Amino acid sequence: MQHLEYMTAAYIIIWAAILLYFLSLSKREKAIWEELRELRATITKNNTP
Amino acid sequence: MPQRPYIPPFVFGILALICLSIAPYLVFVYAGIEKEMGLAQKIFYYHVPSAFSMFLGSFLCFVFSIFYLWKRDKNCDLWAACSAEVSLLFGTLVLITGAIWAKPIWGAWWVWDAQLTLTLILWLILAAYHMLRTYIEDPVQSARFRAVLGIIGFLNVPFIHYATKLWRTHHPEVVRGEEISLPPDMKMAFFFCVITFFALFFALLFKRVSLAKARDELESLKTEI
């Protein structure tokens, strides 16, 4: 098993980076949609006579 | 009321997940172990597709940047910026995995080889692109500067690809003209990993675009109020 540690390190870094980026996008997207929903609700409430 | 654009990231996400569940079998079981490099050679299956994904991102950034300068369409700037960001992610992976491969094979984490240096330059251009987006307050001026940088960045890609032909480099030449110099089992694993990374690239790109559009909508709603 020549250079097993290098291969393992490379694969861990690749998957960790992609997973972290994906999770960061999901978290930011969720927060923005939440804010948008609240804002739309406020606008609708203010426009209702 | 605009709906969340779920479909493209979902489709590419599912495709990427399917490919990702098959790719390890092809890389670790199906493809043989290279005699001289040992297991370090297996880094190549994710390192090269990461480089291709970086090139794809730079190409999309280049195309959308040209369209932005031509049409002044804000949407083109948004797509160019998202492509550059995902390209920067894959570029970071290329540099890190390349260094991890180089240490056992060349005995050094980094050498100032033409292909490596040009890849680093492209990465720096993409990083500068990202910084311009963050630090220039005027959005029109920022978009114009970034469009120029996005075009310059992609002009570097053919030099990276043909560096092994143009200069004497240490870097192995995997693609010779239209031929791939690999045994059939490794070739199969390699092509599958390229498809996997492209699916992953588009899944992340569409997700990033969806986030950027939602943020734009939020900003315009706040301005209205």
Coordinates of C-alpha atoms in Angstrom, one line a residue:
Chain A
M1 CA 0.0 0.0 0.0
Q2 CA 2.5 2.6 -1.2
H3 CA 1.5 6.2 -0.5
L4 CA -1.8 5.3 1.1
E5 CA -1.6 8.3 3.5
Y6 CA -1.3 10.8 0.6
M7 CA -4.2 9.3 -1.3
T8 CA -6.4 9.4 1.8
A9 CA -5.4 13.0 2.6
A10 CA -6.3 14.1 -0.9
Y11 CA -9.7 12.4 -1.0
I12 CA -10.6 13.6 2.5
I13 CA -9.7 17.2 1.5
I14 CA -11.7 17.0 -1.7
W15 CA -14.9 15.7 -0.1
A16 CA -14.6 17.9 2.9
A17 CA -14.2 21.1 0.8
I18 CA -17.1 20.2 -1.6
L19 CA -19.4 19.2 1.3
L20 CA -18.5 22.4 3.3
Y21 CA -19.2 24.6 0.3
F22 CA -22.5 22.8 -0.4
L23 CA -23.6 23.2 3.2
S24 CA -22.6 26.9 3.3
L25 CA -24.6 27.5 0.2
S26 CA -27.6 25.7 1.6
K27 CA -27.4 27.6 4.9
R28 CA -27.1 31.0 3.2
E29 CA -30.0 30.1 0.8
K30 CA -32.2 29.0 3.7
A31 CA -31.6 32.2 5.6
I32 CA -32.3 34.4 2.6
W33 CA -35.5 32.6 1.7
E34 CA -36.6 32.8 5.3
E35 CA -36.0 36.6 5.2
L36 CA -37.8 36.9 1.9
R37 CA -40.8 35.1 3.2
E38 CA -41.0 37.4 6.2
L39 CA -40.6 40.5 4.1
R40 CA -43.4 39.4 1.7
A41 CA -45.6 38.6 4.6
T42 CA -45.0 42.1 6.0
I43 CA -45.7 43.7 2.6
T44 CA -48.9 41.8 2.2
K45 CA -50.0 42.7 5.8
N46 CA -49.2 46.4 5.1
N47 CA -51.1 46.4 1.8
T48 CA -54.2 44.8 3.3
P49 CA -56.8 47.5 4.1
Chain B
M1 CA -44.5 35.6 -6.5
P2 CA -41.3 34.0 -7.8
Q3 CA -40.7 30.5 -6.7
R4 CA -37.5 28.9 -5.7
P5 CA -35.7 27.6 -8.8
Y6 CA -35.3 24.0 -7.6
I7 CA -35.2 21.9 -10.7
P8 CA -31.7 22.3 -12.3
P9 CA -29.7 22.0 -9.0
F10 CA -31.9 19.0 -8.0
V11 CA -31.4 17.2 -11.4
F12 CA -27.7 17.8 -11.4
G13 CA -27.5 17.0 -7.7
I14 CA -29.2 13.6 -8.2
L15 CA -26.9 12.9 -11.2
A16 CA -23.8 13.8 -9.2
L17 CA -25.0 11.6 -6.3
I18 CA -25.5 8.6 -8.6
C19 CA -22.1 9.2 -10.2
L20 CA -20.4 9.7 -6.8
S21 CA -21.7 6.4 -5.5
I22 CA -20.2 4.6 -8.6
A23 CA -17.0 6.5 -9.0
P24 CA -15.2 5.1 -5.8
Y25 CA -15.8 1.5 -7.1
L26 CA -14.2 2.4 -10.5
V27 CA -11.3 4.3 -8.9
F28 CA -10.4 1.9 -6.0
V29 CA -11.6 -1.5 -7.3
Y30 CA -11.9 -1.5 -11.1
A31 CA -8.9 0.5 -12.1
G32 CA -5.5 -1.2 -11.3
I33 CA -2.8 0.2 -9.1
E34 CA 0.0 2.0 -11.1
K35 CA 3.3 0.2 -10.6
E36 CA 5.7 3.2 -10.1
M37 CA 3.5 5.7 -8.3
G38 CA 1.4 3.3 -6.3
L39 CA -1.7 4.6 -4.6
A40 CA -0.6 8.3 -5.1
Q41 CA -1.6 7.8 -8.8
K42 CA -5.3 7.5 -7.7
I43 CA -5.3 11.2 -6.7
F44 CA -5.2 11.8 -10.5
Y45 CA -8.8 10.6 -10.9
Y46 CA -10.1 13.5 -8.9
H47 CA -7.2 16.0 -9.5
V48 CA -7.6 16.1 -13.3
P49 CA -11.4 16.3 -13.4
S50 CA -11.2 19.1 -10.8
A51 CA -8.8 20.9 -13.2
F52 CA -11.3 20.4 -16.1
S53 CA -14.1 21.8 -13.9
M54 CA -12.0 24.8 -13.1
F55 CA -11.5 25.3 -16.9
L56 CA -15.2 24.9 -17.5
G57 CA -16.0 27.5 -14.8
S58 CA -13.4 29.9 -16.3
F59 CA -14.9 29.3 -19.8
L60 CA -18.4 30.1 -18.6
C61 CA -17.1 33.2 -16.7
F62 CA -15.4 34.2 -20.0
V63 CA -18.6 33.8 -22.1
F64 CA -20.9 35.5 -19.6
S65 CA -18.3 38.3 -19.1
I66 CA -18.3 39.0 -22.9
F67 CA -22.1 39.0 -22.9
Y68 CA -22.1 41.4 -19.9
L69 CA -19.8 43.9 -21.6
W70 CA -21.8 43.6 -24.8
K71 CA -25.4 43.7 -23.5
R72 CA -24.9 45.2 -20.0
D73 CA -27.3 42.5 -18.7
K74 CA -27.1 42.1 -14.9
N75 CA -28.0 38.5 -15.2
C76 CA -24.9 37.8 -17.3
D77 CA -22.8 39.3 -14.5
L78 CA -24.5 37.1 -11.9
W79 CA -23.8 33.9 -13.9
A80 CA -20.2 35.0 -14.6
A81 CA -19.6 35.7 -10.9
C82 CA -21.2 32.3 -9.8
S83 CA -19.1 30.4 -12.4
A84 CA -16.0 32.1 -11.2
E85 CA -16.7 31.2 -7.6
V86 CA -17.3 27.5 -8.3
S87 CA -14.3 27.6 -10.6
L88 CA -12.2 29.0 -7.6
L89 CA -13.4 26.1 -5.4
F90 CA -12.2 23.5 -8.0
G91 CA -9.0 25.5 -8.6
T92 CA -8.2 25.3 -4.9
L93 CA -8.8 21.5 -5.0
V94 CA -6.5 21.2 -8.0
L95 CA -3.6 23.1 -6.3
I96 CA -4.0 21.2 -3.0
T97 CA -4.4 17.7 -4.5
G98 CA -1.5 18.4 -6.9
A99 CA 0.8 19.3 -4.0
I100 CA -0.3 16.1 -2.2
W101 CA 0.5 14.1 -5.3
A102 CA 3.8 15.9 -5.9
K103 CA 5.3 15.3 -2.5
P104 CA 5.7 11.5 -2.8
I105 CA 6.4 11.5 -6.5
W106 CA 8.7 14.6 -7.0
G107 CA 9.8 14.8 -3.4
A108 CA 8.5 18.4 -3.0
W109 CA 5.1 19.9 -2.4
W110 CA 5.6 22.5 -5.1
V111 CA 7.9 23.2 -8.0
W112 CA 7.9 26.4 -10.2
D113 CA 6.9 24.4 -13.3
A114 CA 5.2 26.2 -16.2
Q115 CA 1.9 24.3 -15.8
L116 CA 1.7 24.6 -12.0
T117 CA 2.7 28.3 -12.1
L118 CA 0.1 29.1 -14.8
T119 CA -2.6 27.2 -12.8
L120 CA -1.6 29.3 -9.7
I121 CA -2.0 32.5 -11.8
L122 CA -5.5 31.4 -12.9
W123 CA -6.4 30.7 -9.3
L124 CA -5.0 34.2 -8.3
I125 CA -7.1 35.8 -11.0
L126 CA -10.2 34.0 -9.8
A127 CA -9.4 35.0 -6.2
A128 CA -9.0 38.6 -7.4
Y129 CA -12.3 38.4 -9.2
H130 CA -14.0 37.3 -6.0
M131 CA -12.3 40.1 -4.0
L132 CA -13.4 42.8 -6.6
R133 CA -17.0 41.6 -6.1
T134 CA -16.6 42.1 -2.3
Y135 CA -14.6 45.3 -2.1
I136 CA -15.8 47.6 -4.9
E137 CA -19.0 49.3 -3.7
D138 CA -20.2 50.6 -7.1
P139 CA -21.9 47.5 -8.6
V140 CA -21.6 48.7 -12.2
Q141 CA -17.9 49.5 -11.9
S142 CA -17.3 46.2 -10.1
A143 CA -19.1 44.2 -12.7
R144 CA -17.1 45.9 -15.5
F145 CA -13.8 45.3 -13.9
R146 CA -14.7 41.7 -13.1
A147 CA -15.8 41.1 -16.7
V148 CA -12.4 42.2 -17.9
L149 CA -10.7 40.0 -15.3
G150 CA -12.9 37.0 -16.2
I151 CA -11.9 37.4 -19.9
I152 CA -8.2 37.7 -19.0
G153 CA -8.5 34.6 -16.7
F154 CA -9.8 32.3 -19.4
L155 CA -7.1 33.4 -21.9
N156 CA -4.7 31.7 -19.5
V157 CA -6.4 28.2 -19.9
P158 CA -5.0 27.2 -23.3
F159 CA -1.5 28.0 -22.0
I160 CA -2.1 25.7 -19.0
H161 CA -3.4 22.9 -21.2
Y162 CA -0.6 23.1 -23.7
A163 CA 2.2 23.9 -21.2
T164 CA 3.6 20.4 -21.4
K165 CA 4.1 20.9 -25.2
L166 CA 5.2 24.6 -25.1
W167 CA 7.8 24.3 -22.3
R168 CA 9.9 21.6 -20.6
T169 CA 7.8 20.7 -17.6
H170 CA 7.8 18.1 -14.8
H171 CA 4.1 17.7 -15.0
P172 CA 2.9 14.3 -16.6
E173 CA 1.0 14.7 -19.9
V174 CA -2.2 12.7 -19.6
V175 CA -3.9 14.0 -22.7
R176 CA -1.7 13.8 -25.8
G177 CA -3.6 15.6 -28.6
E178 CA -6.9 13.7 -28.8
E179 CA -5.5 10.5 -27.1
I180 CA -5.5 9.6 -23.5
S181 CA -2.3 7.7 -22.6
L182 CA -3.9 5.3 -20.1
P183 CA -4.7 1.5 -19.9
P184 CA -8.5 0.8 -20.6
D185 CA -9.4 0.3 -16.9
M186 CA -7.9 3.5 -15.9
K187 CA -9.3 5.3 -18.9
M188 CA -12.8 4.2 -18.0
A189 CA -12.4 5.3 -14.3
F190 CA -11.0 8.6 -15.5
F191 CA -13.8 9.4 -17.9
F192 CA -16.4 8.5 -15.3
C193 CA -14.8 10.8 -12.8
V194 CA -14.8 13.6 -15.4
I195 CA -18.6 13.1 -15.9
T196 CA -19.0 13.0 -12.1
F197 CA -17.2 16.2 -11.5
F198 CA -19.0 18.0 -14.3
A199 CA -22.3 17.0 -12.8
L200 CA -21.1 18.2 -9.4
F201 CA -19.9 21.4 -11.0
F202 CA -23.3 22.2 -12.5
A203 CA -25.2 21.1 -9.3
L204 CA -23.1 23.6 -7.3
L205 CA -23.3 26.3 -10.0
F206 CA -27.1 26.2 -10.2
K207 CA -27.3 26.2 -6.4
R208 CA -25.0 29.2 -6.3
V209 CA -27.1 31.0 -9.0
S210 CA -30.3 30.3 -7.1
L211 CA -28.7 31.8 -4.0
A212 CA -27.5 34.9 -5.9
K213 CA -31.0 35.4 -7.5
A214 CA -32.7 35.1 -4.1
R215 CA -30.3 37.7 -2.6
D216 CA -31.0 40.1 -5.5
E217 CA -34.7 39.7 -5.0
L218 CA -34.3 40.4 -1.3
E219 CA -32.3 43.5 -2.0
S220 CA -34.8 44.8 -4.5
L221 CA -37.7 44.2 -2.1
K222 CA -35.8 46.0 0.7
T223 CA -35.3 48.9 -1.7
E224 CA -39.0 49.0 -2.5
I225 CA -39.9 49.2 1.1

